Amino acid sequence: MARPPPLQELPPGYTPPARATSPQIPAGSLKAPLWLRAYFQGLLFSLGCGIQRHCGKVLFLGLLAFGALALGLRVAIVETDLEQLWVEVGSRVSQELHYTKEKLGEEAAYTSQMLIQTPRQEGENVLTPEALGLHLQAALTASKVQVSLYGKSWDLNKICYKSGIPLIENGMIERMIEKLFPCVILTPLDCFWEGAKLQGGSAYLPGRPDIQWTNLDPEQLLEELGPFASLEGFRELLDKAQVGQAYVGRPCLHPDDLHCPPSAPNHHSKQAPNVAQELSGGCHGFSHKFMHWQEELLLGGMARDPQGQLLRAEALQSTFLLMSPRQLYEHFRGDYQTHDIGWSEEQAGTVLQAWQRRFVQVSVRMGKGGARGCSLLLPLRSTLSLQLAQEALPQNSSQQIHAFSSTTLDDILHAFSEVSAARVVGGYLLMLAYACVTMLRWDCAQSQGAVGLAGVLLVALAVASGLGLCALLGIAFNAATTQVLPFLALGIGVDDIFLLAHAFTEAPPGTPLQERTGECLQRTGTSVALTSISHMVAFFMAALVPIPALRAFSLQAAIVVGCNFAAVMLVFPAVLSLDLHRRHCQRLDVLCCFSSPCSARVIQILPQELGDGTVPVGIAHLTATVQAFAHCEAGSQHVVTILPPRARLVPPPSDPLGSELFSPGGSTRDLLGQEEGTRQKATCSSLPCARWNLAHFARSQFAPLLLQSHSKAIVLVLFGALLGLSLYGATLVQDGLALTDVVPRGTKEHAFLSAQLRYFSLYEVALVTQGGFDYAHSQRALFDLHQRFSSLKAVLPTPATQAPRTWLHYYRNWLLGIQAAFDQDWASGRISRHSCRNGSEDGALAYKLLLQTGDAQEPLDFSQLTTRKLVDKEGLIAPELFYVGLTMWVSSDPLGLAASQANFYPPPPEWLHDKYDTTGENLRIPAAQPLEFAQFPFLLRGLQKTADFVEAIEGARAACAEAGQAGVRAYPSGSPFLFWEQYLGLRRYFLLAICILLVCTFLVCALLLLNPWTAGLIVLVLAMMTVELFGIMGFLGIKLSAIPVVILVASVGIGVEFTVHVALGFLTTQGSRNLRAAHALERTFAPVTDGAVSTLLGLLMLAGSNFDFIIRYFFVVLTVLTLLGLLHGLVLLPVLLSILGPPPEVVQMYKESPEVLSPPAPREGGLRWGLPPTLPQSFARVTTSMTVALHPPPLPGAYIHPASDEPTWSPVATSAASGSSNLSSRGPCPATG
């Protein structure tokens, strides 16, 4: 290459020629991607220029549109129903639940309130009279709770569930039974006489004291009333139910009690009973046959001797059953007590909720020795007397009481779904402060504090508008929406704000004023679009998880991200344009009403002279920046700008990466500090902290260290080790989400759930049989189905001494009983072919049933009385009598029907038996309609881990599948199947969503970057992040449920935020791989870091949640994700790009200038630049230009900051005064007020 001729002095009117370098030339096959990207960026450029021209209109219309959408929050619906939140959409569980509700309605048969008593000292035995006495005190106090609503008093006896109240023809006995019939309470106290104290009913008979269960002996009462009323049917009913002496025949816990009945076994001996022996095998309600409470329902932490005898237990449990709102409404509809209050089902539900809340409060107050403690429940007015409130357990009691109700869970979900205004406001204020502080600058002309404030407020409005749009679209809110999404969306949205603001301040020199916003969008719009689209795709893919709560959260997040994208791309550029106008008017940042004392205006002037000597070889163009000072001449009222008489260009310091990273034209500040002593005497140097920034750190320290060969090797080894460790951690991740993970620790609700999970892990389930098959001819298949289900490992077996608790067994046994009574009456002659009046009640029932033919034309056949049996030798009911007998059984055995929990649909018709009525009408028994719904109840035990639930679910499904082969349509029902069946396919959904999302991310990146090579590297890093996050969850003990699955799927989209900016910067830079990686870090280190910090600040408010679930499953996981994204985006990806990155899309071609002016001899006194004699050869290419900064006079004691790199609003070529030692620029002096 020939040496260029020496430069000559440039004439005053000289116009600089075009740069000596040719334009960037596309490299080979990359012409099409480069052209497409240029076309897309051209569209963004046009968009930005249009926004800048109409920034005020755009800002007004944008705020108006987003504000209108935000009003949609007024119609937002918060969903707290567990079934609506967690049952898989379109799954078989959803279909089965729909079928159940279609047949039975929305409500369960009853609701449960539970008391659990545990010792304060671990391992202490509770099977003692003292411990049971404390349990009695707690249960009795809770059962006496009353609430006053609608001018009425409501106690347990009015609202409790009563199983199978019989219909009696005798009016007096019917009224007495209605008042006395006991509530269903499953308690260990039922083994003793004290269990009667929990029953609050009473009746009155003339000449007797008030009849209560504590003094009621049904056998003795029937004997006393026998002469006055015909009670044979009622007596048979009690005998069948095995009521006996009820409670008065049971031992007394405290035989010295004055009210202990004489019939109690230990009344006379006064010896305390052996509690363990009495509780062995469970307890019974007032009916020994139909009300058997198994040990597992009453005792927890049991220990037995080698012979299986119960020795000790660590927990006691009592369960109070209440009516459902519909049952309570029906029970009191038309009653004189409610006729004046407009009684409705809604009022019934309010009564039940009020009583349940008061029940829990009183019980827990007792358990805490009168202390109020922490509660999520609202206090309610109560008529609980002061005496009851004072009946608390002693402060030094060795026992503690935990209470829970179905309403408690609803209250937890409501509290969980409430928006914490304090945390939302605190989080957004913290983000406002961070954005303002990080974007403030010493130089007011470059400060963007107001931009940061406006950007955060704009993102907040975009989040509100996105949620409002979701509400208008009918997407229900839930706890994840209210607790997490506002903070997550804030952190994600502010990232792009920082990116645009950084790009706006780093516009290329010489960019015209009217193109500043267009240039900003042209440079960063692709990155913003790519990250936003990736976020939306990620959240849409997360919606593949078929859990309604998480699907709604994912859709809402995607919509909010879309609103953020629109706000950042359309409205925020208008904010930047207005801020540019503020700087043009030389106004202070934030306080824009005041003028700025430090505003800088930068103009370009022509270089005049070079220093003594010749230009070293290789210097074809020269860049120099000098600083001028302006002051106002009092006499001429003109601003005079003075350049220093001499300046010297000093070569830059050695670059850690060599000459590749040195770009003289890219850093004006490096030259500003290299002036001679004359310049230094005129001003003070700026503060070091004002010069330092993240970009400078990335260029000078981080990139040189990271891109060294041994550093790359260390990075690859460390990230490989992290990946391997994460793969091991992934094997530790267990499935599941316990309710104790959701409820705040330290509350009474959490204490109860922990005790229940530890001691009473029992779940009520049902085996539902549907319609579509003939029950009468499928009895064998039904018995086999029950047998297979009962043999499952998790099913609590029925005691060997009792029949299975199912309607089909109770129905068959009842038929066997009346058949036996008929055979006995027939043999004794009390029943004949034409009459059954002299027979027993059961014999008469069998007589009427045996006559039935099932033929509408000839319904009765008396010849069948002795030729057929109700139940054959194989134990199957005669098919032709099945539905007729079902009507008879339902009407004649209410206790058996209630105990079976059959819930028949359609319900069999009512039929009243009268053995003395032998007319044709009474003999014709209406047949029940073919059944479409029936169920067998079961109890599942030992379900502690998700694997236990999955095993039980799979076994139950297999049993139903085998029954289906025999023609029986059945399915299991209950909370384990509603909430745990999702884990059967959760990991499959997770892998499917991740794979689809990675493919979609690759396609989106390849489409927008137009470089599959780079897109592949991005997807590789994202896959590593997902695996590592999954592994870290295993080490942190975070279980896999639908919520972590959504976060893991969304992590792919969030990770794009940390990777795509670096990748795009690498792709659009020229030079070697190391040089391009370093340039990419210099350009993106600051915005990516600011984005990560903003995301962490948005998540920080989650750490203040009252729910550990929010902290562990959202704050911890998302924080780890952000840190992983930062490390992978700024450490691993640059290393991979420097090793495996694609070739550059553009190359720089340098040409020799054919015509170079020769400078004349320098004139004395002119502006000179002294050049050192030993300029390094690496200083080879410098562009010929000179920049002069005009500063107002410094304030007294103030620092003088470096000139701003900003282009001017009206660039003017300033003429040089060739005959003077100073270069001046004059203009009218601003008028002073």
GROMACS .gro file of N, CA and C in nm, residues 487-545:
model
  177
  487PHE      N    1  -4.633  -0.778   3.980
  487PHE     CA    2  -4.490  -0.757   4.002
  487PHE      C    3  -4.407  -0.820   3.890
  488LEU      N    4  -4.446  -0.937   3.844
  488LEU     CA    5  -4.373  -1.001   3.735
  488LEU      C    6  -4.383  -0.918   3.608
  489ALA      N    7  -4.502  -0.870   3.577
  489ALA     CA    8  -4.520  -0.788   3.456
  489ALA      C    9  -4.444  -0.657   3.467
  490LEU      N   10  -4.437  -0.600   3.586
  490LEU     CA   11  -4.361  -0.475   3.604
  490LEU      C   12  -4.213  -0.498   3.575
  491GLY      N   13  -4.157  -0.605   3.632
  491GLY     CA   14  -4.015  -0.633   3.609
  491GLY      C   15  -3.984  -0.659   3.464
  492ILE      N   16  -4.071  -0.734   3.396
  492ILE     CA   17  -4.047  -0.765   3.255
  492ILE      C   18  -4.064  -0.641   3.168
  493GLY      N   19  -4.167  -0.560   3.198
  493GLY     CA   20  -4.194  -0.443   3.114
  493GLY      C   21  -4.090  -0.335   3.125
  494VAL      N   22  -4.034  -0.316   3.244
  494VAL     CA   23  -3.934  -0.210   3.262
  494VAL      C   24  -3.804  -0.243   3.190
  495ASP      N   25  -3.777  -0.372   3.165
  495ASP     CA   26  -3.655  -0.410   3.093
  495ASP      C   27  -3.644  -0.337   2.959
  496ASP      N   28  -3.753  -0.338   2.884
  496ASP     CA   29  -3.749  -0.274   2.752
  496ASP      C   30  -3.742  -0.122   2.764
  497ILE      N   31  -3.794  -0.068   2.873
  497ILE     CA   32  -3.781   0.077   2.896
  497ILE      C   33  -3.634   0.115   2.908
  498PHE      N   34  -3.559   0.038   2.986
  498PHE     CA   35  -3.417   0.066   3.001
  498PHE      C   36  -3.344   0.051   2.868
  499LEU      N   37  -3.381  -0.051   2.791
  499LEU     CA   38  -3.313  -0.074   2.664
  499LEU      C   39  -3.332   0.044   2.569
  500LEU      N   40  -3.454   0.092   2.556
  500LEU     CA   41  -3.480   0.206   2.466
  500LEU      C   42  -3.412   0.333   2.517
  501ALA      N   43  -3.415   0.354   2.648
  501ALA     CA   44  -3.354   0.475   2.702
  501ALA      C   45  -3.203   0.474   2.680
  502HIS      N   46  -3.138   0.360   2.699
  502HIS     CA   47  -2.994   0.350   2.674
  502HIS      C   48  -2.964   0.377   2.526
  503ALA      N   49  -3.043   0.317   2.438
  503ALA     CA   50  -3.019   0.335   2.296
  503ALA      C   51  -3.041   0.480   2.254
  504PHE      N   52  -3.137   0.547   2.315
  504PHE     CA   53  -3.167   0.684   2.277
  504PHE      C   54  -3.052   0.779   2.310
  505THR      N   55  -2.983   0.753   2.420
  505THR     CA   56  -2.871   0.839   2.457
  505THR      C   57  -2.745   0.808   2.378
  506GLU      N   58  -2.741   0.695   2.310
  506GLU     CA   59  -2.621   0.654   2.237
  506GLU      C   60  -2.642   0.661   2.087
  507ALA      N   61  -2.720   0.758   2.043
  507ALA     CA   62  -2.743   0.774   1.899
  507ALA      C   63  -2.612   0.811   1.830
  508PRO      N   64  -2.591   0.763   1.708
  508PRO     CA   65  -2.467   0.794   1.637
  508PRO      C   66  -2.448   0.943   1.620
  509PRO      N   67  -2.325   0.993   1.627
  509PRO     CA   68  -2.301   1.137   1.607
  509PRO      C   69  -2.350   1.180   1.470
  510GLY      N   70  -2.405   1.297   1.467
  510GLY     CA   71  -2.454   1.351   1.341
  510GLY      C   72  -2.594   1.312   1.305
  511THR      N   73  -2.662   1.235   1.393
  511THR     CA   74  -2.800   1.198   1.364
  511THR      C   75  -2.888   1.322   1.368
  512PRO      N   76  -2.962   1.350   1.262
  512PRO     CA   77  -3.048   1.469   1.262
  512PRO      C   78  -3.149   1.463   1.375
  513LEU      N   79  -3.189   1.578   1.418
  513LEU     CA   80  -3.282   1.588   1.530
  513LEU      C   81  -3.411   1.513   1.502
  514GLN      N   82  -3.467   1.533   1.384
  514GLN     CA   83  -3.596   1.474   1.355
  514GLN      C   84  -3.592   1.324   1.336
  515GLU      N   85  -3.472   1.265   1.339
  515GLU     CA   86  -3.459   1.120   1.319
  515GLU      C   87  -3.412   1.049   1.445
  516ARG      N   88  -3.405   1.120   1.557
  516ARG     CA   89  -3.351   1.057   1.678
  516ARG      C   90  -3.437   0.940   1.725
  517THR      N   91  -3.568   0.959   1.733
  517THR     CA   92  -3.656   0.851   1.778
  517THR      C   93  -3.659   0.738   1.676
  518GLY      N   94  -3.660   0.771   1.548
  518GLY     CA   95  -3.656   0.667   1.446
  518GLY      C   96  -3.528   0.587   1.454
  519GLU      N   97  -3.414   0.654   1.476
  519GLU     CA   98  -3.287   0.585   1.490
  519GLU      C   99  -3.289   0.492   1.611
  520CYS      N  100  -3.351   0.536   1.721
  520CYS     CA  101  -3.360   0.454   1.842
  520CYS      C  102  -3.440   0.326   1.816
  521LEU      N  103  -3.558   0.341   1.754
  521LEU     CA  104  -3.639   0.222   1.726
  521LEU      C  105  -3.570   0.133   1.622
  522GLN      N  106  -3.500   0.193   1.529
  522GLN     CA  107  -3.431   0.114   1.428
  522GLN      C  108  -3.324   0.025   1.491
  523ARG      N  109  -3.257   0.077   1.593
  523ARG     CA  110  -3.148   0.002   1.655
  523ARG      C  111  -3.198  -0.100   1.757
  524THR      N  112  -3.308  -0.072   1.828
  524THR     CA  113  -3.352  -0.159   1.938
  524THR      C  114  -3.489  -0.222   1.916
  525GLY      N  115  -3.562  -0.176   1.815
  525GLY     CA  116  -3.697  -0.229   1.796
  525GLY      C  117  -3.699  -0.379   1.771
  526THR      N  118  -3.599  -0.429   1.700
  526THR     CA  119  -3.594  -0.573   1.673
  526THR      C  120  -3.580  -0.652   1.802
  527SER      N  121  -3.491  -0.606   1.890
  527SER     CA  122  -3.472  -0.675   2.018
  527SER      C  123  -3.598  -0.671   2.103
  528VAL      N  124  -3.661  -0.555   2.110
  528VAL     CA  125  -3.782  -0.542   2.190
  528VAL      C  126  -3.892  -0.631   2.134
  529ALA      N  127  -3.906  -0.632   2.001
  529ALA     CA  128  -4.009  -0.717   1.940
  529ALA      C  129  -3.980  -0.864   1.966
  530LEU      N  130  -3.854  -0.902   1.955
  530LEU     CA  131  -3.819  -1.043   1.973
  530LEU      C  132  -3.845  -1.088   2.116
  531THR      N  133  -3.805  -1.008   2.214
  531THR     CA  134  -3.827  -1.048   2.353
  531THR      C  135  -3.975  -1.050   2.387
  532SER      N  136  -4.048  -0.951   2.342
  532SER     CA  137  -4.191  -0.947   2.374
  532SER      C  138  -4.266  -1.063   2.309
  533ILE      N  139  -4.235  -1.089   2.184
  533ILE     CA  140  -4.301  -1.202   2.116
  533ILE      C  141  -4.264  -1.333   2.185
  534SER      N  142  -4.137  -1.346   2.225
  534SER     CA  143  -4.096  -1.468   2.295
  534SER      C  144  -4.170  -1.482   2.428
  535HIS      N  145  -4.187  -1.373   2.500
  535HIS     CA  146  -4.263  -1.379   2.625
  535HIS      C  147  -4.406  -1.424   2.599
  536MET      N  148  -4.469  -1.366   2.501
  536MET     CA  149  -4.608  -1.401   2.473
  536MET      C  150  -4.620  -1.547   2.429
  537VAL      N  151  -4.530  -1.590   2.343
  537VAL     CA  152  -4.533  -1.730   2.299
  537VAL      C  153  -4.512  -1.823   2.417
  538ALA      N  154  -4.420  -1.785   2.508
  538ALA     CA  155  -4.393  -1.870   2.624
  538ALA      C  156  -4.517  -1.883   2.712
  539PHE      N  157  -4.583  -1.773   2.738
  539PHE     CA  158  -4.701  -1.781   2.824
  539PHE      C  159  -4.817  -1.850   2.752
  540PHE      N  160  -4.829  -1.832   2.623
  540PHE     CA  161  -4.932  -1.906   2.551
  540PHE      C  162  -4.903  -2.056   2.553
  541MET      N  163  -4.776  -2.093   2.545
  541MET     CA  164  -4.742  -2.234   2.554
  541MET      C  165  -4.768  -2.288   2.695
  542ALA      N  166  -4.747  -2.204   2.796
  542ALA     CA  167  -4.776  -2.246   2.933
  542ALA      C  168  -4.925  -2.272   2.952
  543ALA      N  169  -5.008  -2.211   2.869
  543ALA     CA  170  -5.152  -2.236   2.877
  543ALA      C  171  -5.188  -2.376   2.832
  544LEU      N  172  -5.092  -2.451   2.779
  544LEU     CA  173  -5.117  -2.592   2.747
  544LEU      C  174  -5.140  -2.675   2.872
  545VAL      N  175  -5.087  -2.629   2.986
  545VAL     CA  176  -5.113  -2.700   3.112
  545VAL      C  177  -5.261  -2.686   3.144
   0.00000   0.00000   0.00000
